[in-house]
């Protein structure tokens, strides 16, 4: 069998199936042998979790390579989407002068698209996304999360809610520099 990189579950499953199919078809096999070889040797191209998936297929549940490939792609496309969503969440960064409320909203919207992730991971990504060059409340929240690490997401939630409250109070209260006096009085 030609050298085909083992599929580990972190790349596009469709690309793996296509590469595998091309490698087998380029083996000078008779047309009626190709289907049999595709079915019998596919497991040799898998490692880790994909191999477990393959071995857990019910006996006699696959009638053709097309059926096997479809089942494989359905099972592993979801895993790729989760990894993609995780990397999307890691990319959420607070911009300079962005309100904490806006950053939290964007972070939570991206997080909702994920399957549940550990609190530790979410807390770490959230803390890394806070911009110390942004407003004072974000800077203080990041310092607080670094100095006193949160254990559960609810703790992070309570901390950012209190900081958002501080931001809202500052925005709602009239600032001395904004008060204009009427020169005619």
PDB file of C-alpha atoms in Angstrom:
ATOM      1  CA  UNK A   1       0.000   0.000   0.000  1.00  0.00           C
ATOM      2  CA  UNK A   2       1.345   3.492  -0.810  1.00  0.00           C
ATOM      3  CA  UNK A   3       2.452   5.734   2.032  1.00  0.00           C
ATOM      4  CA  UNK A   4      -0.567   7.724   3.266  1.00  0.00           C
ATOM      5  CA  UNK A   5      -0.228   9.944   6.353  1.00  0.00           C
ATOM      6  CA  UNK A   6      -2.291   8.597   9.244  1.00  0.00           C
ATOM      7  CA  UNK A   7      -5.429  10.569  10.007  1.00  0.00           C
ATOM      8  CA  UNK A   8      -5.334  11.863  13.611  1.00  0.00           C
ATOM      9  CA  UNK A   9      -8.630  13.745  13.671  1.00  0.00           C
ATOM     10  CA  UNK A  10      -7.201  17.253  13.361  1.00  0.00           C
ATOM     11  CA  UNK A  11      -7.407  17.832   9.608  1.00  0.00           C
ATOM     12  CA  UNK A  12     -10.175  17.788   7.023  1.00  0.00           C
ATOM     13  CA  UNK A  13     -11.555  14.223   6.819  1.00  0.00           C
ATOM     14  CA  UNK A  14     -12.653  14.815   3.223  1.00  0.00           C
ATOM     15  CA  UNK A  15      -9.043  15.494   2.194  1.00  0.00           C
ATOM     16  CA  UNK A  16      -7.945  12.271   3.883  1.00  0.00           C
ATOM     17  CA  UNK A  17     -10.572  10.206   2.048  1.00  0.00           C
ATOM     18  CA  UNK A  18      -9.645  11.819  -1.280  1.00  0.00           C
ATOM     19  CA  UNK A  19      -5.908  11.199  -0.764  1.00  0.00           C
ATOM     20  CA  UNK A  20      -6.579   7.619   0.277  1.00  0.00           C
ATOM     21  CA  UNK A  21      -8.862   6.964  -2.705  1.00  0.00           C
ATOM     22  CA  UNK A  22      -6.297   8.399  -5.158  1.00  0.00           C
ATOM     23  CA  UNK A  23      -3.461   6.379  -3.625  1.00  0.00           C
ATOM     24  CA  UNK A  24      -5.400   3.102  -3.896  1.00  0.00           C
ATOM     25  CA  UNK A  25      -6.603   3.799  -7.430  1.00  0.00           C
ATOM     26  CA  UNK A  26      -3.031   4.486  -8.518  1.00  0.00           C
ATOM     27  CA  UNK A  27      -1.973   0.968  -7.537  1.00  0.00           C
ATOM     28  CA  UNK A  28      -2.561  -0.862 -10.847  1.00  0.00           C
ATOM     29  CA  UNK A  29      -5.543  -2.723  -9.426  1.00  0.00           C
ATOM     30  CA  UNK A  30      -8.366  -4.112 -11.492  1.00  0.00           C
ATOM     31  CA  UNK A  31     -11.560  -2.042 -11.291  1.00  0.00           C
ATOM     32  CA  UNK A  32     -13.382  -4.782  -9.313  1.00  0.00           C
ATOM     33  CA  UNK A  33     -10.468  -4.992  -6.782  1.00  0.00           C
ATOM     34  CA  UNK A  34     -10.411  -1.285  -5.930  1.00  0.00           C
ATOM     35  CA  UNK A  35     -13.602  -1.308  -3.822  1.00  0.00           C
ATOM     36  CA  UNK A  36     -12.427  -4.313  -1.814  1.00  0.00           C
ATOM     37  CA  UNK A  37      -8.998  -2.794  -1.124  1.00  0.00           C
ATOM     38  CA  UNK A  38     -10.552   0.576  -0.211  1.00  0.00           C
ATOM     39  CA  UNK A  39     -12.734  -1.111   2.400  1.00  0.00           C
ATOM     40  CA  UNK A  40     -10.151  -3.504   3.818  1.00  0.00           C
ATOM     41  CA  UNK A  41      -7.187  -1.148   4.224  1.00  0.00           C
ATOM     42  CA  UNK A  42      -8.869   2.098   5.285  1.00  0.00           C
ATOM     43  CA  UNK A  43      -8.345   1.337   8.986  1.00  0.00           C
ATOM     44  CA  UNK A  44      -4.576   1.238   8.416  1.00  0.00           C
ATOM     45  CA  UNK A  45      -4.657   4.962   7.616  1.00  0.00           C
ATOM     46  CA  UNK A  46      -6.150   5.954  10.984  1.00  0.00           C
ATOM     47  CA  UNK A  47      -4.638   6.656  14.402  1.00  0.00           C
ATOM     48  CA  UNK A  48      -5.871   7.575  17.880  1.00  0.00           C
ATOM     49  CA  UNK A  49      -9.563   8.504  18.150  1.00  0.00           C
ATOM     50  CA  UNK A  50     -10.348   7.856  14.459  1.00  0.00           C
ATOM     51  CA  UNK A  51      -9.026   4.307  14.891  1.00  0.00           C
ATOM     52  CA  UNK A  52     -11.291   3.811  17.907  1.00  0.00           C
ATOM     53  CA  UNK A  53     -14.224   5.105  15.846  1.00  0.00           C
ATOM     54  CA  UNK A  54     -13.353   2.654  13.061  1.00  0.00           C
ATOM     55  CA  UNK A  55     -13.092  -0.336  15.413  1.00  0.00           C
ATOM     56  CA  UNK A  56     -16.416   0.569  17.048  1.00  0.00           C
ATOM     57  CA  UNK A  57     -18.349   0.338  13.767  1.00  0.00           C
ATOM     58  CA  UNK A  58     -20.972  -2.399  14.131  1.00  0.00           C
ATOM     59  CA  UNK A  59     -20.095  -5.573  12.219  1.00  0.00           C
ATOM     60  CA  UNK A  60     -21.592  -5.753   8.720  1.00  0.00           C
ATOM     61  CA  UNK A  61     -22.852  -2.152   8.965  1.00  0.00           C
ATOM     62  CA  UNK A  62     -20.841  -0.900   5.975  1.00  0.00           C
ATOM     63  CA  UNK A  63     -21.693  -2.155   2.479  1.00  0.00           C
ATOM     64  CA  UNK A  64     -19.449   0.062   0.349  1.00  0.00           C
ATOM     65  CA  UNK A  65     -16.513   2.410   0.570  1.00  0.00           C
ATOM     66  CA  UNK A  66     -18.853   5.302  -0.220  1.00  0.00           C
ATOM     67  CA  UNK A  67     -20.885   4.392   2.863  1.00  0.00           C
ATOM     68  CA  UNK A  68     -17.712   4.127   4.966  1.00  0.00           C
ATOM     69  CA  UNK A  69     -16.377   7.451   3.674  1.00  0.00           C
ATOM     70  CA  UNK A  70     -19.685   9.229   4.346  1.00  0.00           C
ATOM     71  CA  UNK A  71     -19.848   7.840   7.864  1.00  0.00           C
ATOM     72  CA  UNK A  72     -16.201   8.769   8.481  1.00  0.00           C
ATOM     73  CA  UNK A  73     -16.667  12.341   7.260  1.00  0.00           C
ATOM     74  CA  UNK A  74     -19.839  12.877   9.317  1.00  0.00           C
ATOM     75  CA  UNK A  75     -18.142  11.584  12.450  1.00  0.00           C
ATOM     76  CA  UNK A  76     -14.984  13.647  12.053  1.00  0.00           C
ATOM     77  CA  UNK A  77     -16.210  16.891  10.502  1.00  0.00           C
ATOM     78  CA  UNK A  78     -17.833  17.782  13.832  1.00  0.00           C
ATOM     79  CA  UNK A  79     -14.452  17.423  15.589  1.00  0.00           C
ATOM     80  CA  UNK A  80     -12.841  19.791  13.077  1.00  0.00           C
ATOM     81  CA  UNK A  81     -15.616  22.340  13.621  1.00  0.00           C
ATOM     82  CA  UNK A  82     -15.004  22.243  17.386  1.00  0.00           C
ATOM     83  CA  UNK A  83     -11.277  22.856  16.891  1.00  0.00           C
ATOM     84  CA  UNK A  84     -12.082  25.674  14.464  1.00  0.00           C
ATOM     85  CA  UNK A  85     -14.487  27.241  16.932  1.00  0.00           C
ATOM     86  CA  UNK A  86     -11.902  26.994  19.706  1.00  0.00           C
ATOM     87  CA  UNK A  87      -9.360  28.785  17.545  1.00  0.00           C
ATOM     88  CA  UNK A  88     -12.015  31.407  16.696  1.00  0.00           C
ATOM     89  CA  UNK A  89     -12.526  32.041  20.421  1.00  0.00           C
ATOM     90  CA  UNK A  90      -8.783  32.355  20.981  1.00  0.00           C
ATOM     91  CA  UNK A  91      -8.731  35.083  18.310  1.00  0.00           C
ATOM     92  CA  UNK A  92     -11.270  37.210  20.211  1.00  0.00           C
ATOM     93  CA  UNK A  93      -9.155  40.034  21.598  1.00  0.00           C
ATOM     94  CA  UNK A  94     -10.223  43.261  23.207  1.00  0.00           C
ATOM     95  CA  UNK A  95      -9.292  46.243  21.077  1.00  0.00           C
ATOM     96  CA  UNK A  96      -7.681  49.389  22.417  1.00  0.00           C
ATOM     97  CA  UNK A  97     -10.387  51.560  23.991  1.00  0.00           C
ATOM     98  CA  UNK A  98     -13.046  48.852  23.524  1.00  0.00           C
ATOM     99  CA  UNK A  99     -15.547  48.767  26.364  1.00  0.00           C
ATOM    100  CA  UNK A 100     -15.377  45.699  28.584  1.00  0.00           C
ATOM    101  CA  UNK A 101     -19.086  45.078  27.932  1.00  0.00           C
ATOM    102  CA  UNK A 102     -18.429  44.867  24.165  1.00  0.00           C
ATOM    103  CA  UNK A 103     -15.516  42.461  24.588  1.00  0.00           C
ATOM    104  CA  UNK A 104     -17.455  40.207  26.970  1.00  0.00           C
ATOM    105  CA  UNK A 105     -20.415  40.170  24.587  1.00  0.00           C
ATOM    106  CA  UNK A 106     -18.246  39.159  21.628  1.00  0.00           C
ATOM    107  CA  UNK A 107     -16.415  36.534  23.701  1.00  0.00           C
ATOM    108  CA  UNK A 108     -19.666  35.012  24.974  1.00  0.00           C
ATOM    109  CA  UNK A 109     -21.203  34.929  21.459  1.00  0.00           C
ATOM    110  CA  UNK A 110     -18.215  32.943  20.162  1.00  0.00           C
ATOM    111  CA  UNK A 111     -18.239  30.727  23.249  1.00  0.00           C
ATOM    112  CA  UNK A 112     -21.915  29.825  22.753  1.00  0.00           C
ATOM    113  CA  UNK A 113     -21.028  28.198  19.413  1.00  0.00           C
ATOM    114  CA  UNK A 114     -18.706  25.749  21.171  1.00  0.00           C
ATOM    115  CA  UNK A 115     -19.557  22.486  22.766  1.00  0.00           C
ATOM    116  CA  UNK A 116     -18.866  22.805  26.482  1.00  0.00           C
ATOM    117  CA  UNK A 117     -15.208  23.430  27.256  1.00  0.00           C
ATOM    118  CA  UNK A 118     -13.465  23.273  30.613  1.00  0.00           C
ATOM    119  CA  UNK A 119     -13.709  26.348  32.811  1.00  0.00           C
ATOM    120  CA  UNK A 120      -9.909  26.396  33.106  1.00  0.00           C
ATOM    121  CA  UNK A 121      -9.535  26.705  29.333  1.00  0.00           C
ATOM    122  CA  UNK A 122     -12.268  29.359  28.979  1.00  0.00           C
ATOM    123  CA  UNK A 123     -10.830  31.403  31.860  1.00  0.00           C
ATOM    124  CA  UNK A 124      -7.340  31.293  30.362  1.00  0.00           C
ATOM    125  CA  UNK A 125      -8.546  32.348  26.892  1.00  0.00           C
ATOM    126  CA  UNK A 126     -10.739  35.121  28.342  1.00  0.00           C
ATOM    127  CA  UNK A 127      -7.881  36.487  30.459  1.00  0.00           C
ATOM    128  CA  UNK A 128      -5.500  36.436  27.495  1.00  0.00           C
ATOM    129  CA  UNK A 129      -8.075  38.308  25.402  1.00  0.00           C
ATOM    130  CA  UNK A 130      -8.294  41.222  27.821  1.00  0.00           C
ATOM    131  CA  UNK A 131      -6.276  44.198  26.612  1.00  0.00           C
ATOM    132  CA  UNK A 132      -4.275  46.005  29.291  1.00  0.00           C
ATOM    133  CA  UNK A 133      -4.047  49.020  26.950  1.00  0.00           C
ATOM    134  CA  UNK A 134      -7.816  49.288  26.918  1.00  0.00           C
ATOM    135  CA  UNK A 135      -9.884  51.012  29.568  1.00  0.00           C
ATOM    136  CA  UNK A 136      -8.870  50.974  33.239  1.00  0.00           C
ATOM    137  CA  UNK A 137     -11.614  48.493  34.164  1.00  0.00           C
ATOM    138  CA  UNK A 138     -10.287  45.898  31.705  1.00  0.00           C
ATOM    139  CA  UNK A 139      -6.753  46.412  32.942  1.00  0.00           C
ATOM    140  CA  UNK A 140      -7.853  45.956  36.563  1.00  0.00           C
ATOM    141  CA  UNK A 141      -9.909  42.871  35.697  1.00  0.00           C
ATOM    142  CA  UNK A 142      -6.960  41.249  33.936  1.00  0.00           C
ATOM    143  CA  UNK A 143      -4.661  42.048  36.870  1.00  0.00           C
ATOM    144  CA  UNK A 144      -7.232  40.593  39.265  1.00  0.00           C
ATOM    145  CA  UNK A 145      -7.610  37.374  37.234  1.00  0.00           C
ATOM    146  CA  UNK A 146      -3.841  36.932  37.093  1.00  0.00           C
ATOM    147  CA  UNK A 147      -3.234  37.737  40.758  1.00  0.00           C
ATOM    148  CA  UNK A 148      -6.233  35.757  42.043  1.00  0.00           C
ATOM    149  CA  UNK A 149      -6.888  33.001  39.477  1.00  0.00           C
ATOM    150  CA  UNK A 150     -10.519  32.034  39.101  1.00  0.00           C
ATOM    151  CA  UNK A 151     -11.460  28.394  39.522  1.00  0.00           C
ATOM    152  CA  UNK A 152     -14.909  28.464  37.934  1.00  0.00           C
ATOM    153  CA  UNK A 153     -16.404  30.486  35.090  1.00  0.00           C
ATOM    154  CA  UNK A 154     -19.074  31.848  37.449  1.00  0.00           C
ATOM    155  CA  UNK A 155     -16.274  33.584  39.372  1.00  0.00           C
ATOM    156  CA  UNK A 156     -15.044  35.253  36.161  1.00  0.00           C
ATOM    157  CA  UNK A 157     -18.642  36.204  35.350  1.00  0.00           C
ATOM    158  CA  UNK A 158     -19.100  37.869  38.755  1.00  0.00           C
ATOM    159  CA  UNK A 159     -15.817  39.743  38.413  1.00  0.00           C
ATOM    160  CA  UNK A 160     -16.504  41.112  34.948  1.00  0.00           C
ATOM    161  CA  UNK A 161     -20.081  42.016  35.907  1.00  0.00           C
ATOM    162  CA  UNK A 162     -18.793  44.185  38.752  1.00  0.00           C
ATOM    163  CA  UNK A 163     -16.254  45.850  36.428  1.00  0.00           C
ATOM    164  CA  UNK A 164     -18.955  46.471  33.792  1.00  0.00           C
ATOM    165  CA  UNK A 165     -21.021  48.080  36.539  1.00  0.00           C
ATOM    166  CA  UNK A 166     -18.111  50.410  37.296  1.00  0.00           C
ATOM    167  CA  UNK A 167     -17.783  51.275  33.598  1.00  0.00           C
ATOM    168  CA  UNK A 168     -21.523  51.978  33.359  1.00  0.00           C
ATOM    169  CA  UNK A 169     -21.405  54.218  36.427  1.00  0.00           C
ATOM    170  CA  UNK A 170     -18.551  56.212  34.924  1.00  0.00           C
ATOM    171  CA  UNK A 171     -20.380  56.624  31.626  1.00  0.00           C
ATOM    172  CA  UNK A 172     -23.721  57.472  33.214  1.00  0.00           C
ATOM    173  CA  UNK A 173     -22.402  60.077  35.633  1.00  0.00           C
ATOM    174  CA  UNK A 174     -21.763  63.549  34.199  1.00  0.00           C
ATOM    175  CA  UNK A 175     -18.086  64.216  33.831  1.00  0.00           C
ATOM    176  CA  UNK A 176     -16.659  67.509  35.054  1.00  0.00           C
ATOM    177  CA  UNK A 177     -14.881  68.071  31.781  1.00  0.00           C
ATOM    178  CA  UNK A 178     -18.126  67.755  29.845  1.00  0.00           C
ATOM    179  CA  UNK A 179     -20.126  70.335  31.810  1.00  0.00           C
ATOM    180  CA  UNK A 180     -20.404  73.560  29.831  1.00  0.00           C
ATOM    181  CA  UNK A 181     -21.451  76.760  31.486  1.00  0.00           C
ATOM    182  CA  UNK A 182     -23.579  79.298  29.682  1.00  0.00           C
ATOM    183  CA  UNK A 183     -21.398  82.444  29.421  1.00  0.00           C
ATOM    184  CA  UNK A 184     -24.489  84.700  29.596  1.00  0.00           C
ATOM    185  CA  UNK A 185     -25.292  83.710  33.185  1.00  0.00           C
TER     186      UNK A 185
END
